[in-house]
mmCIF file of C-alpha atoms and ligand atoms in Angstrom:
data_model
loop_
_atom_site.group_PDB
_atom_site.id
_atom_site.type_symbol
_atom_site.label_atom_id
_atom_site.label_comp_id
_atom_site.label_asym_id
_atom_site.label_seq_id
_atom_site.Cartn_x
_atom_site.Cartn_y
_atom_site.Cartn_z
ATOM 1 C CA UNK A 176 0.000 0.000 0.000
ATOM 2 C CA UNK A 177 1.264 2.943 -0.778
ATOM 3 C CA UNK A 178 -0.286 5.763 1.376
ATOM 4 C CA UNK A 179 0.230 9.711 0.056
ATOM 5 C CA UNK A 180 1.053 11.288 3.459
ATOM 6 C CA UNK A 181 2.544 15.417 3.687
ATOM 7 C CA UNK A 182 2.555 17.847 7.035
ATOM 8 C CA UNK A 183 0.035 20.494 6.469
ATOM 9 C CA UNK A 184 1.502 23.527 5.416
ATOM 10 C CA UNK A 185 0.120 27.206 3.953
ATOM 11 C CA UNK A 186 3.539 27.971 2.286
ATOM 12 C CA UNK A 187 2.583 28.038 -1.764
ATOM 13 C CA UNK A 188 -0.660 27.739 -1.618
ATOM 14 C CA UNK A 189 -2.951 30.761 -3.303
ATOM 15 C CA UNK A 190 -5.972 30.893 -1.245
ATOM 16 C CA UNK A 191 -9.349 32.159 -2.193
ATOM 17 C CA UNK A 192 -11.452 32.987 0.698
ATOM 18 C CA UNK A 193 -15.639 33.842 0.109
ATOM 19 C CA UNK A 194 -17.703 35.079 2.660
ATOM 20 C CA UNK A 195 -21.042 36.055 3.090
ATOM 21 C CA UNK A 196 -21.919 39.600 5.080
ATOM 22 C CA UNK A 197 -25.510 38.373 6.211
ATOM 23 C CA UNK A 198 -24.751 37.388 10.051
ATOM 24 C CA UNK A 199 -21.453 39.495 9.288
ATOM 25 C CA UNK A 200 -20.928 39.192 13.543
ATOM 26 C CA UNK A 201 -20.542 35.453 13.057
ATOM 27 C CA UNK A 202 -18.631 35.263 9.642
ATOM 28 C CA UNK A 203 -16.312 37.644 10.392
ATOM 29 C CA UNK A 204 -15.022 35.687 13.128
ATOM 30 C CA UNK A 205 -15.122 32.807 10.571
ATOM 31 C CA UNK A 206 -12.576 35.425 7.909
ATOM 32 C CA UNK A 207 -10.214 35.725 11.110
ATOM 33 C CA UNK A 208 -9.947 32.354 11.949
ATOM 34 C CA UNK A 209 -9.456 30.806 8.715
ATOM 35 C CA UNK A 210 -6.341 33.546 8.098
ATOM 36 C CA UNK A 211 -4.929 33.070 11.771
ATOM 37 C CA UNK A 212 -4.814 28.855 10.606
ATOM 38 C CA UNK A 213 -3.027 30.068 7.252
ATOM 39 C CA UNK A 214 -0.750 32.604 9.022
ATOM 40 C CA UNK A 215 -0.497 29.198 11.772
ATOM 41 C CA UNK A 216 0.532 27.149 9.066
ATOM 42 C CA UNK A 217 3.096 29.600 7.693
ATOM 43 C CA UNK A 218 1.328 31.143 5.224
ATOM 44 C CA UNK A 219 0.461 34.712 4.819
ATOM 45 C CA UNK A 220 -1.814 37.548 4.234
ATOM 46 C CA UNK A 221 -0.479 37.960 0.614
ATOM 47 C CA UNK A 222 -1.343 34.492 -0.343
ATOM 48 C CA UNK A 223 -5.101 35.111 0.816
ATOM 49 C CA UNK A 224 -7.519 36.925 -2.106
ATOM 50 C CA UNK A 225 -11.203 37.894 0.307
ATOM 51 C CA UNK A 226 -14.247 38.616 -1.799
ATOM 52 C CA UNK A 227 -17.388 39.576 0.120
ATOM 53 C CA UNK A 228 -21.214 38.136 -0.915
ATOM 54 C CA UNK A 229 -24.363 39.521 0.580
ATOM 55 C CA UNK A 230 -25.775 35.883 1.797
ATOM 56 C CA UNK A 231 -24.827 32.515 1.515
ATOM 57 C CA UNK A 232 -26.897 32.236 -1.201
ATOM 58 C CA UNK A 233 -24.667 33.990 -3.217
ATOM 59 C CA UNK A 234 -21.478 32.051 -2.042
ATOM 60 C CA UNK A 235 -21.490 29.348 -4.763
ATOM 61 C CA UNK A 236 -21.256 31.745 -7.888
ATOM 62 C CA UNK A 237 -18.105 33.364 -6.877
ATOM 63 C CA UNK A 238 -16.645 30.689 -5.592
ATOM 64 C CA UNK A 239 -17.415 29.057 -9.000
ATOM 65 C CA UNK A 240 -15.818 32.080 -10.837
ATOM 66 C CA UNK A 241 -12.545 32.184 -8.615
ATOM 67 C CA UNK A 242 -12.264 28.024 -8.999
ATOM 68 C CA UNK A 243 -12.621 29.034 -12.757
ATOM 69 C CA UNK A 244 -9.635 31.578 -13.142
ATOM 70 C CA UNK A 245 -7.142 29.430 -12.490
ATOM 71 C CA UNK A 246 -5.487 31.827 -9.818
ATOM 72 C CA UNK A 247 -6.107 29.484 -6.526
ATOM 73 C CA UNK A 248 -5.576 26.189 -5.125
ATOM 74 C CA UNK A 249 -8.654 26.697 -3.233
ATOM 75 C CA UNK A 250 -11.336 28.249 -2.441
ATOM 76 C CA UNK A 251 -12.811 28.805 1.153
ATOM 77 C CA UNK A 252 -16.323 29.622 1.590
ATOM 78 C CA UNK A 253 -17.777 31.051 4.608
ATOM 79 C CA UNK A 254 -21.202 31.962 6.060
ATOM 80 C CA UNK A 255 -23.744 31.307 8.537
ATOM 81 C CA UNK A 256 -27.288 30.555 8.157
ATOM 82 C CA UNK A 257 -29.730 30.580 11.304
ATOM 83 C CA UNK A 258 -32.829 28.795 11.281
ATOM 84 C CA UNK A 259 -35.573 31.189 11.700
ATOM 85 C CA UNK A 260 -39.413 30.809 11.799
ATOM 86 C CA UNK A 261 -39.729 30.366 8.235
ATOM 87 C CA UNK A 262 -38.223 26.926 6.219
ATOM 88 C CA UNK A 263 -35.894 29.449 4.396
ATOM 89 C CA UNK A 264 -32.559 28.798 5.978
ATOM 90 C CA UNK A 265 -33.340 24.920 5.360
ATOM 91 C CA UNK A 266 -33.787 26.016 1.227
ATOM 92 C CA UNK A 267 -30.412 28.042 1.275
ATOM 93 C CA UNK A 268 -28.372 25.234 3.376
ATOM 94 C CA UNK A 269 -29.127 22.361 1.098
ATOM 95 C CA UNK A 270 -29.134 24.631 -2.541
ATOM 96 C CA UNK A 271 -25.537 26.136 -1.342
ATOM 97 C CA UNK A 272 -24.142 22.568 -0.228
ATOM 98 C CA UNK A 273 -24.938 21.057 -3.215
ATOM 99 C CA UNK A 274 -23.835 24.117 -5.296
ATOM 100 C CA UNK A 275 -20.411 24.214 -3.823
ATOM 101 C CA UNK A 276 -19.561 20.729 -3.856
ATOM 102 C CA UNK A 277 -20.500 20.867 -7.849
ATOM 103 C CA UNK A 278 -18.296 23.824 -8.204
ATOM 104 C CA UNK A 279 -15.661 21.931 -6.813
ATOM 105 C CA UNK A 280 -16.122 19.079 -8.774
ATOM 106 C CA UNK A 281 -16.654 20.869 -12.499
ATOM 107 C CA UNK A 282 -13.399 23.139 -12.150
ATOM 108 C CA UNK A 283 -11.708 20.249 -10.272
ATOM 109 C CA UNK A 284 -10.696 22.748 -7.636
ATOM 110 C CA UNK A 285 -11.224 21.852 -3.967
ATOM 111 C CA UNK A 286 -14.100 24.605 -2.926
ATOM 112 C CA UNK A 287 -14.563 24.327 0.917
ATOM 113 C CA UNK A 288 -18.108 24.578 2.442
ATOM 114 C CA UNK A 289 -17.620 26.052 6.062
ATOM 115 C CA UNK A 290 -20.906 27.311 5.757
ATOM 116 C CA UNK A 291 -22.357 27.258 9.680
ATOM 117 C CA UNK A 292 -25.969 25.677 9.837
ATOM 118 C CA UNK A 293 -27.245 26.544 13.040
ATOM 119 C CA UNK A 294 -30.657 26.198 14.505
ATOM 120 C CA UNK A 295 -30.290 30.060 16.829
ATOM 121 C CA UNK A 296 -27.740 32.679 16.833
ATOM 122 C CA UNK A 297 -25.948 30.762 20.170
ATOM 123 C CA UNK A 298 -24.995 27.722 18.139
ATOM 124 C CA UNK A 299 -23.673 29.585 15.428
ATOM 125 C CA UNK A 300 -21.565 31.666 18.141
ATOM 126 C CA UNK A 301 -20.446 28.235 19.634
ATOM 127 C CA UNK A 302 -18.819 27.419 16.231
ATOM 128 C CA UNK A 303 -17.640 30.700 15.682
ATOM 129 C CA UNK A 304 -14.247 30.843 17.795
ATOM 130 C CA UNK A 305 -16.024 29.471 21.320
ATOM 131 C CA UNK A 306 -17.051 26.544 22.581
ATOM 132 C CA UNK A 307 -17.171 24.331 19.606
ATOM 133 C CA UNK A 308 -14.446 25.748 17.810
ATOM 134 C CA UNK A 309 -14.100 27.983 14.874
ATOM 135 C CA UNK A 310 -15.760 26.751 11.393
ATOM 136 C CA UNK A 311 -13.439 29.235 9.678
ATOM 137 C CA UNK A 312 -10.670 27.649 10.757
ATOM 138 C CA UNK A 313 -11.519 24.311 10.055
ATOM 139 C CA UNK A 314 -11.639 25.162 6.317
ATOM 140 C CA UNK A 315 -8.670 26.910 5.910
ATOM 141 C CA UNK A 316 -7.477 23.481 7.294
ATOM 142 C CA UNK A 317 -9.157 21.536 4.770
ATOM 143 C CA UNK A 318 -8.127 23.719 1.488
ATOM 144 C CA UNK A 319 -4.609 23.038 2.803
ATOM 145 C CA UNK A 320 -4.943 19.373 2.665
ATOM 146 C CA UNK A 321 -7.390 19.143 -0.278
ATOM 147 C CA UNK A 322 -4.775 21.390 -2.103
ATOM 148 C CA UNK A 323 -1.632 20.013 -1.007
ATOM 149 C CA UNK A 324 -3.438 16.190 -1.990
ATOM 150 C CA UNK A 325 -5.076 17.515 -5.518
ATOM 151 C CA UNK A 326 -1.257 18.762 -6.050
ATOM 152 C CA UNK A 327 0.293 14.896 -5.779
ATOM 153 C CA UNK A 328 -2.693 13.534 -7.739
HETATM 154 N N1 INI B 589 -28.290 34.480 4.195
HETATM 155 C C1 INI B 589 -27.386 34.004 5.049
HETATM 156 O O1 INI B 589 -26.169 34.009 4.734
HETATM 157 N N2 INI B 589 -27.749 33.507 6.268
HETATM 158 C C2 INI B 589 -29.070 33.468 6.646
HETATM 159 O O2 INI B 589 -29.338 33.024 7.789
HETATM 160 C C3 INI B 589 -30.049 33.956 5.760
HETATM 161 N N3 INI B 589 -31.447 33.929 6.131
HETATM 162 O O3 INI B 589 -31.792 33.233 7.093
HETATM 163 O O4 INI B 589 -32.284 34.549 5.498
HETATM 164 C C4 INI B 589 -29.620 34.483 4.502
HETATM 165 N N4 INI B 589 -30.523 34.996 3.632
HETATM 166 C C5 INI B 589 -30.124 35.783 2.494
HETATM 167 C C6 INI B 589 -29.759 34.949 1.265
HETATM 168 O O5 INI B 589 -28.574 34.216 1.460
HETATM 169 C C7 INI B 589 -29.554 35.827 0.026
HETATM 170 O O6 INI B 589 -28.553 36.780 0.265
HETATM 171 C C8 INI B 589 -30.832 36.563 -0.383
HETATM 172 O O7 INI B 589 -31.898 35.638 -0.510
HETATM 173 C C9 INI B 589 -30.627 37.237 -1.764
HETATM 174 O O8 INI B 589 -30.382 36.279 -2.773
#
């Protein structure tokens, strides 16, 4: 068996990082952590191109035009949706999942969903940079590995 294994490292890697402004108090904590695991990593700020979206919903077509000009390794997106009383957060979680992932797949660049689904505002705070972590960071995480992999395949 012969197993592909690497440390995870920022250095090299041209990161594209998407983020929605809708619940900008939660996904602005998601921007910072996702560039303080980059910086972590030994990356830096130069390596990092940040283009904002109003709402999640519009995450997937940028994301799909900065997979599709060839400039990054990946692509981070980043929002949060909140349940509310309506079914509407449920239409824009599974439409922008399924989006991104066929982004990724049709410019065969890894596009990261760090999209936080969260049934009230305290659950989305718990994943962004408290108790549960920081969702934001987790992706930048991922695009390192996905890219770093994609680059030995
Ligand atoms: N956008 C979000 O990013 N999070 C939400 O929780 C949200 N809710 O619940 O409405 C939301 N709505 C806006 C949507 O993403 C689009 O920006 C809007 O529909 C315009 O296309």
């Amino acid at each position: 068996m012969m197993e592909l294994n690497w440390t995870l490292e920022a250095g090299g890697i041209r990161f594209a990082i998407v983020v929605s402004r809708f619940n900008t108090f939660i996904t602005e904590q998601l921007v910072k952590g996702a560039v303080d695991c980059i910086e972590r990593h030994g990356g830096s700020s130069d390596q990092i191109t940040l283009a904002r979206v109003p709402g999640a919903n519009e995450l997937p077509l940028v994301a799909d035009r900065l997979a599709a000009s060839g400039k990054f390794d990946a692509v981070i997106a980043l929002g949060a949706v909140i349940r509310g009383a309506t079914p509407h957060a449920d239409l824009i979680n599974s439409q922008v999942s399924k989006s991104l992932a066929q982004v990724s797949v049709a410019r065969g660049v890894p596009v990261i969903n760090s999209v936080i689904c969260a049934d009230n505002i305290e659950q989305a705070i718990e994943r962004a940079g408290t108790k549960a972590g920081n969702k934001g960071w987790d992706g930048a995480q991922a695009a390192m590995e996905m890219a770093t992999l994609c680059r030995k395949l």
